[in-house]
PDB file of C-alpha atoms in Angstrom:
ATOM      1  CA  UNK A1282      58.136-145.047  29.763  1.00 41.00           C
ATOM      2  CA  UNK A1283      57.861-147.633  26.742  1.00 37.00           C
ATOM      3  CA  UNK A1284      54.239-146.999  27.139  1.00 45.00           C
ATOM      4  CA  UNK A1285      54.303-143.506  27.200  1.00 41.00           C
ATOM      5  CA  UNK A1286      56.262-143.114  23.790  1.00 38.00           C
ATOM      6  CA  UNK A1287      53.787-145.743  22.143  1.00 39.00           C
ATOM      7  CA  UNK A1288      50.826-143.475  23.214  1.00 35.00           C
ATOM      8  CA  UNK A1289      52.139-139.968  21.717  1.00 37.00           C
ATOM      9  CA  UNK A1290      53.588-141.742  18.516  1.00 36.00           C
ATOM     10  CA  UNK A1291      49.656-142.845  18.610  1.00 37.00           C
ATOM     11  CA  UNK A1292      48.295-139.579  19.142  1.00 39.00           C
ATOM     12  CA  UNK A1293      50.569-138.141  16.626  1.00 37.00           C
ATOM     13  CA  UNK A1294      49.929-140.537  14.143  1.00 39.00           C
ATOM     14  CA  UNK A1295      45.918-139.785  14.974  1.00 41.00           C
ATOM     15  CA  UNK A1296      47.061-135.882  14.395  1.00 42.00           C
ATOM     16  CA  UNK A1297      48.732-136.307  11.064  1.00 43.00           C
ATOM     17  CA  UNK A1298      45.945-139.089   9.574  1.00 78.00           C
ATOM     18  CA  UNK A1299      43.317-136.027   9.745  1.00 93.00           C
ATOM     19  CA  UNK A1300      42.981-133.191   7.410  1.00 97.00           C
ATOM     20  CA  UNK A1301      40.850-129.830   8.395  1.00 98.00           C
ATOM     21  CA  UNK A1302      38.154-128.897   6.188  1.00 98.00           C
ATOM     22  CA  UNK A1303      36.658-125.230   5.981  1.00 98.00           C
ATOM     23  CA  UNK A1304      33.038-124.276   4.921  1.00 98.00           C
ATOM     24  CA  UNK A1305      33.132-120.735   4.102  1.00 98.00           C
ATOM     25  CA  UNK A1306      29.734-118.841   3.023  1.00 98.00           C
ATOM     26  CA  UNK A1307      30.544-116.017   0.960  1.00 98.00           C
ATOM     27  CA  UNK A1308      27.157-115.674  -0.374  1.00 98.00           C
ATOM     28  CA  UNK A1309      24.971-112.498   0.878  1.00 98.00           C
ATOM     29  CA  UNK A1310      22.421-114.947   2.364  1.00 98.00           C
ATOM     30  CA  UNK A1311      22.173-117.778   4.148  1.00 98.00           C
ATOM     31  CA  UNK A1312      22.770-121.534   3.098  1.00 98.00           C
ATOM     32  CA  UNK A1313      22.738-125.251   4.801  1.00 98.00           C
ATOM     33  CA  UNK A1314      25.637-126.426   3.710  1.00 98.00           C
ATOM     34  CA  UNK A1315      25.651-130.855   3.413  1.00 98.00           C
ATOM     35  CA  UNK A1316      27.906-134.054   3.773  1.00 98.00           C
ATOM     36  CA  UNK A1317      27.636-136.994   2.419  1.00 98.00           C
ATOM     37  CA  UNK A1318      29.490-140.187   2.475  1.00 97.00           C
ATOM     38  CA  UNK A1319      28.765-143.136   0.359  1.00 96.00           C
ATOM     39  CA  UNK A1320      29.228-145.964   2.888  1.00 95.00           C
ATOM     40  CA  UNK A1321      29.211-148.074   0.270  1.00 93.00           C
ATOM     41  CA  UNK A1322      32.718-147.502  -0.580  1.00 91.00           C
ATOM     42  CA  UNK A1323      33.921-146.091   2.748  1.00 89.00           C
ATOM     43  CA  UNK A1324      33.251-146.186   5.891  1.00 92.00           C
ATOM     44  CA  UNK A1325      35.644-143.070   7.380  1.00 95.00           C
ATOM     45  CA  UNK A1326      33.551-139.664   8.323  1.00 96.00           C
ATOM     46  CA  UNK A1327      34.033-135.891   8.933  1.00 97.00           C
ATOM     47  CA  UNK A1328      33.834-135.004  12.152  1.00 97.00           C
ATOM     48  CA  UNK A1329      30.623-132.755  11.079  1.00 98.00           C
ATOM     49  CA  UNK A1330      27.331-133.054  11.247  1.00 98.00           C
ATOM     50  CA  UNK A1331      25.817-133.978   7.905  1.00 98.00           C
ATOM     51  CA  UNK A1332      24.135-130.657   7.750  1.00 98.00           C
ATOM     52  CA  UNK A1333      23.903-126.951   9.173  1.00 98.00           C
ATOM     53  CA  UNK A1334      23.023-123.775   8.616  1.00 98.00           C
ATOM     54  CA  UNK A1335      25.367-121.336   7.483  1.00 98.00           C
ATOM     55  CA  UNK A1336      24.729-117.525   7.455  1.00 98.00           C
ATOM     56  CA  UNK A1337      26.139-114.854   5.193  1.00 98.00           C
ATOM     57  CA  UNK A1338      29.997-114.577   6.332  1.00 98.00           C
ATOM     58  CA  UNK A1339      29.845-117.636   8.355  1.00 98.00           C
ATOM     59  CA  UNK A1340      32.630-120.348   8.107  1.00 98.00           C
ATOM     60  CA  UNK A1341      33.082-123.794   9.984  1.00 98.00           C
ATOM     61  CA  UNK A1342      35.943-125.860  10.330  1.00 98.00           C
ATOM     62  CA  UNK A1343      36.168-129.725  11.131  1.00 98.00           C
ATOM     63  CA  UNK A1344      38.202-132.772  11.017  1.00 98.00           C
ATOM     64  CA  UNK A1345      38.128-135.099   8.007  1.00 98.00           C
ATOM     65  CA  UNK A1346      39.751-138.005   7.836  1.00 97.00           C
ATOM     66  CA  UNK A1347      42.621-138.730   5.594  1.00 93.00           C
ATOM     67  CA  UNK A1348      41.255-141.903   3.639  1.00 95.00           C
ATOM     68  CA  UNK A1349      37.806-140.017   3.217  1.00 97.00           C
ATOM     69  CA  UNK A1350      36.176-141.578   0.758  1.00 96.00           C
ATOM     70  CA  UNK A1351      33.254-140.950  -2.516  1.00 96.00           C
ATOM     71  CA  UNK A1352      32.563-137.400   0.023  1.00 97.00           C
ATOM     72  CA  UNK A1353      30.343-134.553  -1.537  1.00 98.00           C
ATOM     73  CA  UNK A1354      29.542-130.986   0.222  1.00 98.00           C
ATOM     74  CA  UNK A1355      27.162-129.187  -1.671  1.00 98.00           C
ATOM     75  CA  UNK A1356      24.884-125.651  -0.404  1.00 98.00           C
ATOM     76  CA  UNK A1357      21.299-126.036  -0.671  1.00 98.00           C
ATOM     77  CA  UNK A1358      19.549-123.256  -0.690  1.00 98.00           C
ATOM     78  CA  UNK A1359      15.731-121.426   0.211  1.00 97.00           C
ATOM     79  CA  UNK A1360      15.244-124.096   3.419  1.00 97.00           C
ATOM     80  CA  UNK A1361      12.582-124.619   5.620  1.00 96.00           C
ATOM     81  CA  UNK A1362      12.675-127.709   7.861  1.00 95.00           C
ATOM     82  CA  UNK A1363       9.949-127.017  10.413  1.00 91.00           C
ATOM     83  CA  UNK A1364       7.255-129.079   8.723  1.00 83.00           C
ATOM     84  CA  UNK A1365       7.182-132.094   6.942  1.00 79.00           C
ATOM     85  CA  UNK A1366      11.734-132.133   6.887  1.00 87.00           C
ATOM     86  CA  UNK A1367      13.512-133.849   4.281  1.00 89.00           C
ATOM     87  CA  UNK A1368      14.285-133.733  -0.002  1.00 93.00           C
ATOM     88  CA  UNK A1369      11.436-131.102  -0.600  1.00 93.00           C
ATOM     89  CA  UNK A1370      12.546-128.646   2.478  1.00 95.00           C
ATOM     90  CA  UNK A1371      15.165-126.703   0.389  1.00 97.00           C
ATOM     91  CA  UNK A1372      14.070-124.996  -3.188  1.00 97.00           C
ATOM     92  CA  UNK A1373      17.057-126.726  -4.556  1.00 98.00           C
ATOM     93  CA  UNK A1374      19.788-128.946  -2.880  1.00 97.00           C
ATOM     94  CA  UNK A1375      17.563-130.708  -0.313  1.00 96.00           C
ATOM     95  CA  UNK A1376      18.189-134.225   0.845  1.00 96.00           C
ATOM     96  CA  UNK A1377      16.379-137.090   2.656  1.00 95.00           C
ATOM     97  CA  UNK A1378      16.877-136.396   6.348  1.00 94.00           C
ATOM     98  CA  UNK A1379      16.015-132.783   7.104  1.00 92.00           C
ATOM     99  CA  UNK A1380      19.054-130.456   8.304  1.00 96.00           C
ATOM    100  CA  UNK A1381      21.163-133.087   8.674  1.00 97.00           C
ATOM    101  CA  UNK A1382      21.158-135.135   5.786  1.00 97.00           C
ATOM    102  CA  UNK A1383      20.665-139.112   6.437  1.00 95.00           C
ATOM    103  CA  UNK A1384      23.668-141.108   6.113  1.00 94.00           C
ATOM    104  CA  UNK A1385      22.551-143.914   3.945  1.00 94.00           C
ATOM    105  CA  UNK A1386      20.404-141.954   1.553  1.00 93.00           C
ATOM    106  CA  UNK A1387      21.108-138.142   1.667  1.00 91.00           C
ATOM    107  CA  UNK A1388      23.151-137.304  -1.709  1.00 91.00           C
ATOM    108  CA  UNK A1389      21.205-134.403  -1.944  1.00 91.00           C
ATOM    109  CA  UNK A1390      18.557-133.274  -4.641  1.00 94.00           C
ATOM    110  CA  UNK A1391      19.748-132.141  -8.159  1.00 97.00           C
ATOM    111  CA  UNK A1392      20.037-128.873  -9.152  1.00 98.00           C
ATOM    112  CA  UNK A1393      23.214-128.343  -6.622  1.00 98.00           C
ATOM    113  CA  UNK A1394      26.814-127.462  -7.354  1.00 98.00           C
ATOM    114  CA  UNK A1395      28.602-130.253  -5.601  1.00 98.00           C
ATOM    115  CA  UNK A1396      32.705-130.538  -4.592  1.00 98.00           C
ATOM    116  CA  UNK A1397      33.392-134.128  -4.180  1.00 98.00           C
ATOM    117  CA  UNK A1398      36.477-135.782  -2.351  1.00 98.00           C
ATOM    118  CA  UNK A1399      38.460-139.214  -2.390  1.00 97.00           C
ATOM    119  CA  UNK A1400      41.567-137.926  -0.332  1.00 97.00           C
ATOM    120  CA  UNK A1401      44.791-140.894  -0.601  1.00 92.00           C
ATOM    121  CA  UNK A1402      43.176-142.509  -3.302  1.00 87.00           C
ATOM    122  CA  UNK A1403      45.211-145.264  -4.282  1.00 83.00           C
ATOM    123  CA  UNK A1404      47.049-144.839  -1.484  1.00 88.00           C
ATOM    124  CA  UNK A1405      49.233-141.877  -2.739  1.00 94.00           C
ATOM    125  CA  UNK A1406      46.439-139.293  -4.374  1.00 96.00           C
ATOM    126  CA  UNK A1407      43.900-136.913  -3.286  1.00 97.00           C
ATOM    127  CA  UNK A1408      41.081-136.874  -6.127  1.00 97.00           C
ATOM    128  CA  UNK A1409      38.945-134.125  -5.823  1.00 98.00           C
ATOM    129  CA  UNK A1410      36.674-131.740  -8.458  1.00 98.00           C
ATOM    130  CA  UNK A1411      33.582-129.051  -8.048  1.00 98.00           C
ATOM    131  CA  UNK A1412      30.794-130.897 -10.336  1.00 98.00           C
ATOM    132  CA  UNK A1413      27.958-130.033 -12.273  1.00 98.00           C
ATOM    133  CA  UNK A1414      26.933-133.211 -13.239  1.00 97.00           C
ATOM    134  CA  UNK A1415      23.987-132.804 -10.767  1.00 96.00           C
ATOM    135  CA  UNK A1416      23.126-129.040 -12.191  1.00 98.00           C
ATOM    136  CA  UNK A1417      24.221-125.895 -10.319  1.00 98.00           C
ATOM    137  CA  UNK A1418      22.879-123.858  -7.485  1.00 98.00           C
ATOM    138  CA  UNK A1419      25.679-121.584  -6.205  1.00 98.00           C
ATOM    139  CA  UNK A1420      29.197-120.750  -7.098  1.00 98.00           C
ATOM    140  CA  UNK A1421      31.944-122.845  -5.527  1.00 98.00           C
ATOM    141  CA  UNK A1422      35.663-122.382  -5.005  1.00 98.00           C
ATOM    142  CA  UNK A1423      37.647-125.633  -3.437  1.00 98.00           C
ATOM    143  CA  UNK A1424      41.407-124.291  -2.468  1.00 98.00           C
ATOM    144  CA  UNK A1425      43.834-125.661  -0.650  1.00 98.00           C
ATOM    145  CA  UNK A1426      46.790-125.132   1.457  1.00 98.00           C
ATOM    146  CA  UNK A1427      49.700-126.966   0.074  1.00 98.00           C
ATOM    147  CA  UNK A1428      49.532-125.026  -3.739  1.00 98.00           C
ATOM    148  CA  UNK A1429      47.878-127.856  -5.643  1.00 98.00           C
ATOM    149  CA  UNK A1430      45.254-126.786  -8.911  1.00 97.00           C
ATOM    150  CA  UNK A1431      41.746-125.189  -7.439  1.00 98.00           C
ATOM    151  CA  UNK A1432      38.503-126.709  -9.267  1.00 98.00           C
ATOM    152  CA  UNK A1433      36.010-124.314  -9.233  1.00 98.00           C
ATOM    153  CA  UNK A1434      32.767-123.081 -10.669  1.00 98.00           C
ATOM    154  CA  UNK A1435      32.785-118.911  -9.804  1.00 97.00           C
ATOM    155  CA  UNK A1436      29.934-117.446 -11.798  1.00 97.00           C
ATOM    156  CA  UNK A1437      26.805-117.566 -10.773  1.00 98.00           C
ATOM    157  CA  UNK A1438      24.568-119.420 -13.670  1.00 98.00           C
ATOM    158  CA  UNK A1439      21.524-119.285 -12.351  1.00 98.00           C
ATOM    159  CA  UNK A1440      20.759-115.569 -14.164  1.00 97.00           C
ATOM    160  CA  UNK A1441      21.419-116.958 -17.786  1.00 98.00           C
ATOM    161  CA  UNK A1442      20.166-120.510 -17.322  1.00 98.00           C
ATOM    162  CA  UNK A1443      18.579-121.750 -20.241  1.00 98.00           C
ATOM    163  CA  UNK A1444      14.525-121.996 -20.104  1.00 97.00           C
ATOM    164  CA  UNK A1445      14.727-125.521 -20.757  1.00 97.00           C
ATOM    165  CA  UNK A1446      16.743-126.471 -17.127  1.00 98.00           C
ATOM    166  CA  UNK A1447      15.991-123.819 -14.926  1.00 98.00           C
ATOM    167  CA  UNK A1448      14.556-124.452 -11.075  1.00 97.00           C
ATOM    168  CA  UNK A1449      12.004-120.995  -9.947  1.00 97.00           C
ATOM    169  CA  UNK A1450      12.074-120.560  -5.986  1.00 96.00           C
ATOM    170  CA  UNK A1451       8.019-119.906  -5.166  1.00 94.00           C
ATOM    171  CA  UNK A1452       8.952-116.008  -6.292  1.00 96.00           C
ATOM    172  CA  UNK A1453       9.641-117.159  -9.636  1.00 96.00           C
ATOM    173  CA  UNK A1454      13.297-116.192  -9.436  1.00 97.00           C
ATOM    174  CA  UNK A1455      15.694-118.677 -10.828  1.00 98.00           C
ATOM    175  CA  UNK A1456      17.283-120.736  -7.974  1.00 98.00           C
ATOM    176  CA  UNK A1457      18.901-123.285  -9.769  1.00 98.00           C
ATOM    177  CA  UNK A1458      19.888-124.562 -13.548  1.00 98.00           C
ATOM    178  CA  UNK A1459      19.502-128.714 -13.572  1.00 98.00           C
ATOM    179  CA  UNK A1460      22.169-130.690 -16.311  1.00 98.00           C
ATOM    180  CA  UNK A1461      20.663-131.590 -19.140  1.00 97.00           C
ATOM    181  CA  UNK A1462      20.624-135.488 -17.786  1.00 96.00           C
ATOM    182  CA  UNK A1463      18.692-134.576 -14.696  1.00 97.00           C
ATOM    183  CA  UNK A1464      15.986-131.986 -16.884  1.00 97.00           C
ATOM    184  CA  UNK A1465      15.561-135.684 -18.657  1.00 96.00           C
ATOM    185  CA  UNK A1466      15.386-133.504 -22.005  1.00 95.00           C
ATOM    186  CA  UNK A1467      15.677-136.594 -23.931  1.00 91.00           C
ATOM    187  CA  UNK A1468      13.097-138.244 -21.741  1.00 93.00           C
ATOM    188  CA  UNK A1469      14.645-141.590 -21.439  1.00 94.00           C
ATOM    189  CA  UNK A1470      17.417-141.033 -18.741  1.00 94.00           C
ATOM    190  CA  UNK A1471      17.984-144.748 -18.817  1.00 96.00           C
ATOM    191  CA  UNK A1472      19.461-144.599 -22.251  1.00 97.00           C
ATOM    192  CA  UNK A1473      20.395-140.996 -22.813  1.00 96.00           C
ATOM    193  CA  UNK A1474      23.623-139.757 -24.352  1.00 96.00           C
ATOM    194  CA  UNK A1475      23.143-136.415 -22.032  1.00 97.00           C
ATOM    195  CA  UNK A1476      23.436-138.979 -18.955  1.00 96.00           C
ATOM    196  CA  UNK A1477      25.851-140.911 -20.226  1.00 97.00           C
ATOM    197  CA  UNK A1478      23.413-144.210 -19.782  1.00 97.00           C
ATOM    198  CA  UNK A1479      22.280-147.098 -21.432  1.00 97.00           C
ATOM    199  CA  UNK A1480      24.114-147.222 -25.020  1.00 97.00           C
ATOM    200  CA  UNK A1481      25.791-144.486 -24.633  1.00 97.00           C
ATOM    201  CA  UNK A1482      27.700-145.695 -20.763  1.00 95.00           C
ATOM    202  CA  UNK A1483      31.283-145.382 -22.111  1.00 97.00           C
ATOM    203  CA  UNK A1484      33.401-142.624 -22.708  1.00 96.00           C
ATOM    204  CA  UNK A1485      33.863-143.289 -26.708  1.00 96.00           C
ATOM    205  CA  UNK A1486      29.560-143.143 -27.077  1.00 97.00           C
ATOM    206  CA  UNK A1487      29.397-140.310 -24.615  1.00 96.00           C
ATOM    207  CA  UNK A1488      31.275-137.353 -25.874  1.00 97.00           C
ATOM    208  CA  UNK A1489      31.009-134.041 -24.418  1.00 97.00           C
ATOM    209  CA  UNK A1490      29.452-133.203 -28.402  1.00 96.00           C
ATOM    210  CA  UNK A1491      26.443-135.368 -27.812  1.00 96.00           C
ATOM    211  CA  UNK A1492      25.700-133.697 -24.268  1.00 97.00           C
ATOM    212  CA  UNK A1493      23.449-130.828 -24.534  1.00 97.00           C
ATOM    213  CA  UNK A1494      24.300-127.391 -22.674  1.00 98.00           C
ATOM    214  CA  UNK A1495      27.464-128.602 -22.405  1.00 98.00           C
ATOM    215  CA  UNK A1496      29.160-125.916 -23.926  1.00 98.00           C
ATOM    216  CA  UNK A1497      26.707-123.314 -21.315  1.00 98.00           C
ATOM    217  CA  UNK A1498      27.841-125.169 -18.009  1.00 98.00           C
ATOM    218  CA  UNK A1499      32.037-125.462 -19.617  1.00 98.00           C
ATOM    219  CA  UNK A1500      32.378-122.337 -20.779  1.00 98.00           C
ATOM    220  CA  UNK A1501      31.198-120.672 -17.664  1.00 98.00           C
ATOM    221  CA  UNK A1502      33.391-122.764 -15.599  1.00 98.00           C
ATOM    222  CA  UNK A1503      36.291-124.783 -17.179  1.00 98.00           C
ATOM    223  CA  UNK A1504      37.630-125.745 -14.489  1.00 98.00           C
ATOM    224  CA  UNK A1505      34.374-127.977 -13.225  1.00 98.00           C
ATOM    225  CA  UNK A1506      33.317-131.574 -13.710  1.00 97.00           C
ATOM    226  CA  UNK A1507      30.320-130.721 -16.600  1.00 97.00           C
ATOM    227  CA  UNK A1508      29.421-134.142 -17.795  1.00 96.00           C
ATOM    228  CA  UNK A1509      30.206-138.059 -16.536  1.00 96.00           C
ATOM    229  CA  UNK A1510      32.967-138.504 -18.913  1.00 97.00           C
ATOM    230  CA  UNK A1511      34.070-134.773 -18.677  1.00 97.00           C
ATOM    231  CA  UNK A1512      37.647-135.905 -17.426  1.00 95.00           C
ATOM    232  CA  UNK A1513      38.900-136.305 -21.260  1.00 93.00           C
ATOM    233  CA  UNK A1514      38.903-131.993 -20.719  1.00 96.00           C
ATOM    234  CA  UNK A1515      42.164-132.305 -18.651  1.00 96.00           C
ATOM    235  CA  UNK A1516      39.955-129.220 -16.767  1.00 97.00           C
ATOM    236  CA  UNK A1517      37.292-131.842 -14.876  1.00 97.00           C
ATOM    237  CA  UNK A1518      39.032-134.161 -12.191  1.00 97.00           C
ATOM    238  CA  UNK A1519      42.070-132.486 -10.091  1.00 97.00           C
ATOM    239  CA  UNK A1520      44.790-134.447  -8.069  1.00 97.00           C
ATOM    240  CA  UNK A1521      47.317-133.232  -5.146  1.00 98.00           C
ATOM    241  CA  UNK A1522      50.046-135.860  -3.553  1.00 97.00           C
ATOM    242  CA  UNK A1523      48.225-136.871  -0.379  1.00 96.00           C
ATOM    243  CA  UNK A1524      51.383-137.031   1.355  1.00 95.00           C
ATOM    244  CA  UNK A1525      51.185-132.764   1.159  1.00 96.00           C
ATOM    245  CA  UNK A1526      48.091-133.636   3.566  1.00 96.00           C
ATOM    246  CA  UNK A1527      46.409-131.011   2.086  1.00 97.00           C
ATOM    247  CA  UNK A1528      43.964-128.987   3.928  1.00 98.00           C
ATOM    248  CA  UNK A1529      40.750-127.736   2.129  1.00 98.00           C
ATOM    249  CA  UNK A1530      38.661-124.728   1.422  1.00 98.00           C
ATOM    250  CA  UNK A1531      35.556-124.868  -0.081  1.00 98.00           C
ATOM    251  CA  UNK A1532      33.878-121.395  -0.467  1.00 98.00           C
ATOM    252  CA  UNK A1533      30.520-120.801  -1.760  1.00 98.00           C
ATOM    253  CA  UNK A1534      29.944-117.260  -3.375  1.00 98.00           C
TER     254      UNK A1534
END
């Protein structure tokens, strides 16, 4: 009997230490939606594959660990993956790997609109944000079910993109708008106050003043991660008591 009681408090700890995630493409076309974890900082997974397809209307739910760690799900957008699979298979979000992104070096390829996760960071916080640091490819919405703040980036960018960062798909219709960091306009990205980089690698060098476009990608959506140091905003990095063991939508379109 002992042993039975030890086993369900196990399961129901098991139950309670996972969180369910929902991929929801509102988008009138289809996207591959991505995961990735950066192992290097830790080592707990969703119970999804690192990449799918997701048609118009479609929506996927899976399990995702309540210490998940440095996580990013981004769209990607335009694939093909029947020849020659991996970063170059998608006009813009594509990652090493093919559909399913590989696990050690899949972060996915800039321009892409990325929501990123640390859930019970510091033991007591779940840290999570929609950013454009990497550029944007299609709207995102990250809600939640316990009433915590909802980062998002809603409009759709791609139409007023600036010359000077946006992505064509082979039509020559703009697919994506790259940051101003990763359309190098500086051309030294090692030492580039639009990457935050070299001299310019702390907050009080790195301003959102110095960052070009800024204004374009803050305006459009406040409530989005728009530069490395954009957490000075108060509108950039958003936190929820990970005791509330949120659960989490993130809605492209």
């Amino acid at each position: 009997m002992k042993g039975s009681v030890a086993f369900a408090s196990l399961v129901a700890a098991s139950v309670v230490s996972a969180r369910t995630f929902t991929v929801t493409n509102s988008c009138g076309y289809t996207v591959w939606p991505a995961i990735f974890t950066d192992l290097n900082v830790g080592s707990a997974i969703p119970d999804q594959p690192t990449g799918w397809e997701a048609p118009a209307g479609s929506s996927v739910s899976f399990s995702v660990p309540d210490n998940w760690t440095a996580g990013r799900i981004w769209p990607r957008t335009q694939c093909d993956f029947s020849s020659n699979p991996g970063p170059n298979s998608c006009v813009t979000g594509g990652c090493n790997g093919g559909l399913e992104c590989d696990a050690h070096t899949g972060t996915g390829v800039p321009p892409a609109t990325v929501a990123e996760f640390t859930l019970s960071g510091g033991g007591t916080t779940d840290n999570y944000d929609v950013s454009l640091v990497d550029g944007f490819n299609v709207p995102i919405t990250v809600t939640n079910t316990v009433g915590c703040d909802i980062p998002s980036c809603p409009t759709d960018l791609n139409p007023t993109c600036p010359s000077e960062l946006s992505v064509a798909d082979p039509s020559g219709k703009i697919a994506g708008c790259y940051s101003s960091c990763k359309a190098n306009l500086d051309g030294n990205p090692a030492n580039s106050p639009n990457c935050c980089s070299g001299d310019f690698d702390v907050p009080a060098t790195c301003p959102s003043s110095g960052v070009a476009f800024y204004d374009f990608f803050k305006k459009a959506c406040p409530n989005s991660y728009a530069y490395p140091y954009d957490e000075s905003s108060g509108t950039a990095l958003w936190y929820c008591d990970s005791s509330k063991n949120a659960d989490f939508t993130i809605t492209f379109c």
